[in-house]
XYZ file of C-alpha atoms in Angstrom:
381
model
C 99.682 66.869 97.853
C 101.669 66.275 94.909
C 101.365 63.760 91.973
C 100.251 60.486 91.299
C 99.597 59.272 94.453
C 97.405 56.455 95.258
C 95.381 54.996 97.716
C 97.496 53.009 100.185
C 95.659 49.991 98.513
C 98.398 49.341 95.983
C 95.944 47.367 93.984
C 95.571 50.056 91.642
C 95.671 53.459 92.770
C 98.252 55.757 92.204
C 97.128 59.381 92.245
C 99.036 62.411 90.821
C 98.648 65.064 93.601
C 99.505 68.427 94.283
C 101.140 68.560 90.819
C 100.822 70.284 87.649
C 99.489 67.316 86.019
C 95.887 67.135 84.478
C 93.865 68.263 87.139
C 91.686 70.207 85.669
C 88.102 68.730 85.791
C 84.870 68.307 83.774
C 82.130 70.387 84.312
C 78.799 69.480 85.840
C 75.421 70.975 84.960
C 71.648 70.412 86.209
C 68.910 70.483 83.836
C 65.804 72.054 85.288
C 62.262 70.609 84.433
C 59.923 72.787 82.229
C 56.515 72.769 83.861
C 54.191 72.982 81.106
C 50.042 73.887 81.616
C 47.318 72.683 79.633
C 43.938 74.346 79.910
C 40.646 72.962 78.927
C 37.675 74.658 77.250
C 34.156 73.225 77.077
C 31.530 74.786 74.757
C 28.776 76.677 76.860
C 25.412 75.244 76.931
C 22.500 77.164 75.251
C 20.297 78.262 78.298
C 17.734 81.285 78.351
C 18.976 81.999 81.947
C 21.996 80.436 83.537
C 20.987 81.745 86.875
C 23.137 83.196 89.674
C 26.704 82.418 89.420
C 28.035 80.050 92.222
C 30.196 81.721 94.797
C 33.923 81.713 93.647
C 36.218 79.044 94.259
C 39.076 79.775 96.431
C 42.567 79.491 94.320
C 44.437 76.475 94.917
C 47.642 77.038 96.756
C 50.934 77.303 94.641
C 52.543 73.858 94.085
C 55.509 73.249 96.492
C 58.917 73.741 94.485
C 59.621 70.453 92.393
C 62.860 69.023 92.035
C 64.579 67.874 88.869
C 63.763 64.402 88.002
C 65.842 62.009 89.709
C 66.894 64.423 92.367
C 66.737 63.917 96.116
C 66.207 66.428 98.956
C 69.148 65.988 101.152
C 67.188 64.659 103.978
C 66.769 61.727 101.838
C 70.214 60.665 101.569
C 71.293 57.498 103.391
C 72.783 58.705 106.931
C 71.888 62.197 106.350
C 69.998 62.723 109.675
C 73.498 61.242 111.527
C 75.688 63.545 109.968
C 77.812 66.123 111.708
C 75.933 69.245 109.500
C 78.436 71.844 111.065
C 81.014 70.097 109.950
C 79.877 69.177 106.641
C 79.203 72.863 105.814
C 82.711 73.801 107.025
C 84.009 71.376 104.510
C 81.869 73.068 101.703
C 83.054 76.414 102.934
C 86.752 75.544 102.655
C 86.574 73.802 99.560
C 84.295 75.121 97.431
C 86.312 77.964 95.963
C 87.943 76.065 92.995
C 84.111 75.652 91.512
C 82.538 78.418 89.736
C 79.111 76.336 89.489
C 77.580 78.407 92.379
C 79.637 81.335 93.541
C 76.810 82.913 95.686
C 76.220 79.675 97.543
C 79.872 79.362 98.074
C 80.150 82.907 99.628
C 76.926 82.525 101.802
C 78.597 79.038 103.213
C 81.713 81.086 103.793
C 79.730 83.868 105.734
C 77.567 81.382 107.675
C 80.311 78.780 108.599
C 82.181 80.997 110.958
C 78.807 81.433 113.220
C 76.382 78.866 112.239
C 75.241 76.217 114.702
C 74.307 72.305 113.661
C 70.658 73.244 113.107
C 71.889 76.307 111.031
C 74.046 74.524 109.080
C 71.571 71.514 108.474
C 68.855 74.123 107.359
C 71.447 76.126 105.120
C 72.587 72.904 103.508
C 68.926 71.314 102.976
C 67.680 74.617 101.361
C 70.450 75.191 98.846
C 71.009 71.718 97.604
C 69.467 68.525 96.019
C 71.424 65.420 95.605
C 71.427 63.430 92.410
C 72.584 59.909 92.579
C 75.821 59.128 90.087
C 75.761 55.866 88.415
C 78.762 53.856 87.069
C 79.173 53.311 83.321
C 78.312 49.633 83.667
C 75.568 49.740 86.327
C 77.520 48.599 89.122
C 79.129 49.789 92.243
C 81.980 52.207 92.393
C 85.228 52.031 94.860
C 86.419 53.859 97.190
C 89.935 53.807 98.404
C 91.996 56.095 100.516
C 95.438 58.229 101.033
C 97.168 60.003 103.532
C 100.226 62.388 104.085
C 102.807 59.822 104.952
C 105.833 61.041 107.168
C 109.057 58.925 106.305
C 112.630 58.955 108.039
C 115.140 59.936 105.778
C 119.023 60.883 105.636
C 121.093 63.382 103.800
C 123.735 60.730 102.705
C 123.160 57.083 102.014
C 123.875 53.979 104.211
C 123.217 50.159 104.366
C 119.695 50.717 105.155
C 118.548 53.983 103.674
C 119.933 53.316 100.127
C 116.978 54.523 97.898
C 117.490 58.231 96.468
C 114.754 60.473 96.570
C 115.478 61.398 92.655
C 114.506 64.928 91.324
C 113.229 65.310 87.800
C 115.811 64.389 85.481
C 116.885 66.134 82.494
C 116.504 63.081 80.279
C 112.957 62.412 81.437
C 111.521 61.485 78.219
C 114.132 58.715 77.983
C 114.458 57.371 81.521
C 112.600 53.879 80.989
C 110.659 51.931 83.867
C 111.534 51.676 87.193
C 113.962 48.935 86.732
C 115.969 50.968 84.422
C 115.773 54.171 86.630
C 116.963 52.013 89.616
C 120.096 50.877 87.417
C 120.829 54.495 86.797
C 119.343 55.523 83.531
C 118.010 59.118 84.928
C 119.986 62.001 84.743
C 119.193 63.592 87.941
C 120.304 64.424 91.757
C 119.586 62.467 94.785
C 117.770 64.884 97.079
C 117.793 62.608 100.315
C 117.878 58.840 100.882
C 115.247 56.518 102.215
C 114.257 52.846 102.752
C 113.310 51.347 99.675
C 109.936 50.001 101.115
C 109.425 53.627 102.145
C 110.228 55.396 98.735
C 108.348 53.067 96.975
C 105.116 54.152 99.178
C 105.836 57.810 98.926
C 105.854 57.277 95.248
C 102.317 55.624 95.373
C 101.113 58.256 97.650
C 103.058 61.085 95.452
C 104.072 63.603 98.268
C 104.793 63.306 102.096
C 107.152 64.515 105.007
C 110.663 63.393 105.289
C 111.997 63.309 108.700
C 115.866 63.725 109.224
C 118.050 62.834 112.464
C 118.643 66.423 113.126
C 114.781 67.194 113.819
C 114.522 68.895 110.277
C 111.633 67.975 108.192
C 110.974 68.675 104.415
C 107.982 68.198 102.094
C 108.624 65.757 99.086
C 106.263 67.048 96.225
C 105.666 65.374 92.832
C 107.823 67.070 90.137
C 107.401 64.431 87.287
C 106.936 60.860 86.505
C 108.397 58.434 83.813
C 105.264 57.934 82.158
C 104.682 54.329 82.533
C 101.222 53.296 83.805
C 100.738 52.276 87.542
C 100.344 48.614 88.395
C 99.400 47.655 91.693
C 101.387 44.792 93.322
C 98.849 43.353 95.830
C 97.115 41.397 93.438
C 100.124 39.624 91.879
C 101.652 39.243 95.748
C 98.484 37.389 96.120
C 98.787 35.322 93.486
C 102.195 34.197 94.087
C 101.380 33.109 97.760
C 103.499 36.033 98.964
C 100.551 37.469 101.034
C 96.794 36.086 101.789
C 94.136 37.567 99.456
C 92.426 39.351 102.282
C 95.812 40.964 103.882
C 97.044 43.039 100.959
C 96.793 46.133 103.166
C 99.371 48.772 102.511
C 100.769 48.123 105.653
C 100.967 44.531 105.260
C 102.715 45.077 101.847
C 105.230 47.445 103.142
C 105.921 45.026 106.058
C 106.525 42.336 103.705
C 108.911 44.312 101.644
C 110.641 45.466 104.907
C 110.979 42.023 105.603
C 112.632 41.111 102.116
C 114.449 44.156 101.756
C 117.071 43.624 98.927
C 116.975 41.792 95.573
C 113.596 39.695 96.367
C 111.576 42.957 97.446
C 113.362 44.957 94.477
C 112.044 42.114 91.818
C 108.105 42.521 93.470
C 108.418 46.393 93.148
C 109.573 46.277 89.829
C 105.885 44.946 88.898
C 104.991 48.614 89.230
C 107.079 50.108 86.137
C 106.095 53.686 87.302
C 108.578 55.767 89.029
C 108.027 59.483 90.568
C 110.238 62.160 90.830
C 110.372 64.750 93.354
C 111.068 68.205 94.744
C 111.879 69.111 98.357
C 110.949 72.062 100.182
C 109.777 73.320 103.817
C 107.321 71.450 105.832
C 105.060 74.037 107.306
C 103.042 71.344 109.472
C 99.811 72.188 107.225
C 97.773 69.747 105.585
C 98.685 68.647 101.972
C 97.360 70.851 99.069
C 95.409 68.948 96.572
C 94.955 69.240 92.788
C 92.472 71.984 93.387
C 94.925 74.237 94.941
C 93.453 74.426 98.107
C 94.338 72.536 101.929
C 92.661 68.787 101.922
C 90.296 68.700 104.952
C 90.821 65.283 106.569
C 88.072 62.801 105.981
C 86.116 65.433 104.154
C 87.974 65.593 100.718
C 88.558 63.112 97.973
C 90.459 62.577 94.722
C 88.113 61.940 91.774
C 88.201 61.845 88.121
C 88.512 65.261 86.653
C 86.628 64.400 83.482
C 83.702 63.449 85.799
C 83.842 65.965 88.347
C 84.814 69.548 88.825
C 87.352 70.332 91.553
C 85.231 72.446 94.486
C 81.881 70.273 94.274
C 80.229 68.599 96.988
C 79.300 65.147 97.054
C 77.689 62.503 99.489
C 79.450 59.074 99.618
C 78.161 55.727 101.494
C 80.621 52.968 101.389
C 80.477 49.879 103.509
C 81.480 46.025 103.021
C 85.234 46.525 103.055
C 86.999 43.076 102.657
C 90.633 43.856 103.866
C 91.737 42.942 107.229
C 91.309 45.460 109.815
C 88.824 47.754 107.763
C 86.113 49.954 109.291
C 82.771 48.821 108.694
C 81.609 51.930 106.366
C 82.296 55.741 105.412
C 79.523 57.943 104.736
C 79.173 61.719 104.561
C 79.469 64.846 102.709
C 82.859 65.296 100.849
C 84.568 67.757 98.778
C 86.383 66.869 95.217
C 89.717 68.632 95.542
C 92.200 65.779 94.174
C 92.817 63.390 91.375
C 95.108 60.570 90.751
C 95.999 58.720 87.722
C 94.297 55.557 88.767
C 91.003 57.288 89.953
C 89.167 57.029 86.890
C 85.228 56.774 86.525
C 81.917 58.627 87.905
C 81.646 56.704 91.250
C 85.452 56.261 92.039
C 87.042 58.020 94.965
C 90.341 58.307 97.155
C 89.677 59.555 100.671
C 92.208 61.602 102.127
C 92.388 60.218 105.876
C 94.906 63.064 107.245
C 98.683 62.907 108.125
C 100.953 60.564 109.900
C 101.098 56.791 111.067
C 97.527 56.337 112.332
C 96.209 57.772 109.082
C 98.222 55.338 107.215
C 97.318 52.437 108.762
C 93.506 53.053 108.194
C 94.009 54.279 104.605
C 95.801 51.140 103.820
C 92.863 49.064 104.649
C 90.280 51.065 102.580
C 88.558 49.220 99.539
C 84.900 49.703 99.787
C 81.908 49.299 97.552
C 80.680 52.755 96.709
C 77.468 54.956 96.120
C 77.965 58.703 95.211
C 75.399 61.673 94.984
C 76.463 65.026 93.512
C 75.050 67.796 95.828
C 73.465 70.366 93.168
C 73.092 73.872 94.079
C 69.328 75.137 93.680
C 68.841 77.671 91.327
């Protein structure tokens, strides 16, 4: 997708997607263990006649291939037995291209994915990967949030309801200032379309989306630039000010509040986040959004990650439960691909799960804020 989008948890997950913005990630490596063999020699006894030699001892069977220290067989991952292994293999085959860590494994997965059954897929994954748990810098749990490709109504010309402009990249980008300054007219840019203010705010959090017009036409809004300000989530200050309950700060709850208070009060709350996103518009082809890795994002099988800690095209196993927002699903677990990033997605155990397109995906994404464990899936050999 494009740009500094974020999980629809506006507490602090703005993510640049599908944008030419720092999306080249860090590499990962696997250290193999070197097996050391030591031989013992004994001094022969001085005997005149040792007698007949004992029968030869059958050789020991060769040891089973060992895993690097700290690695697991995939079968030991929590929930692996319940995984949809064929869907996992297909997700890997679709997303492994950006990574150059295991080109043969990627090629073989693509060849198998078109004809494999579930048991073939499971056998392939278990034979070609090990898993190593990734740790946070402080030893605590990580965080899973989620995002989606939103669809919002828009207009070609402004009216009383659709009065927030979708702005193009400004000629004076380095001097536009914060959100309040831009809304006051500091940006030298064009209005590409007009939206409801709260919808534009969330489009900027997501970083891209589809605009639908009254004549039935649709256009994809993609990240073009930002004002360089740090993203600040508004959920916590809204709870601190008593505008929303602390367990009721999902994305949908925030958007509903902004819509109900549209005007100066909502603008003051949105201005707590100084970051502002500019867009380009293009024809919407109906496909899934494209992530920072340059490939379409498989819904529920792709995550935005910190590219300084992960390489695009890597596979990971996630386990996340215990979400505390109203309406949250109990848990998320499965194989996912690292295919996107975001400016608030930082740290080794921090992921933003792509849910899909449309309102239903948006409702779910807005309630994802779960403690997270992650395992890196490491190609063997």
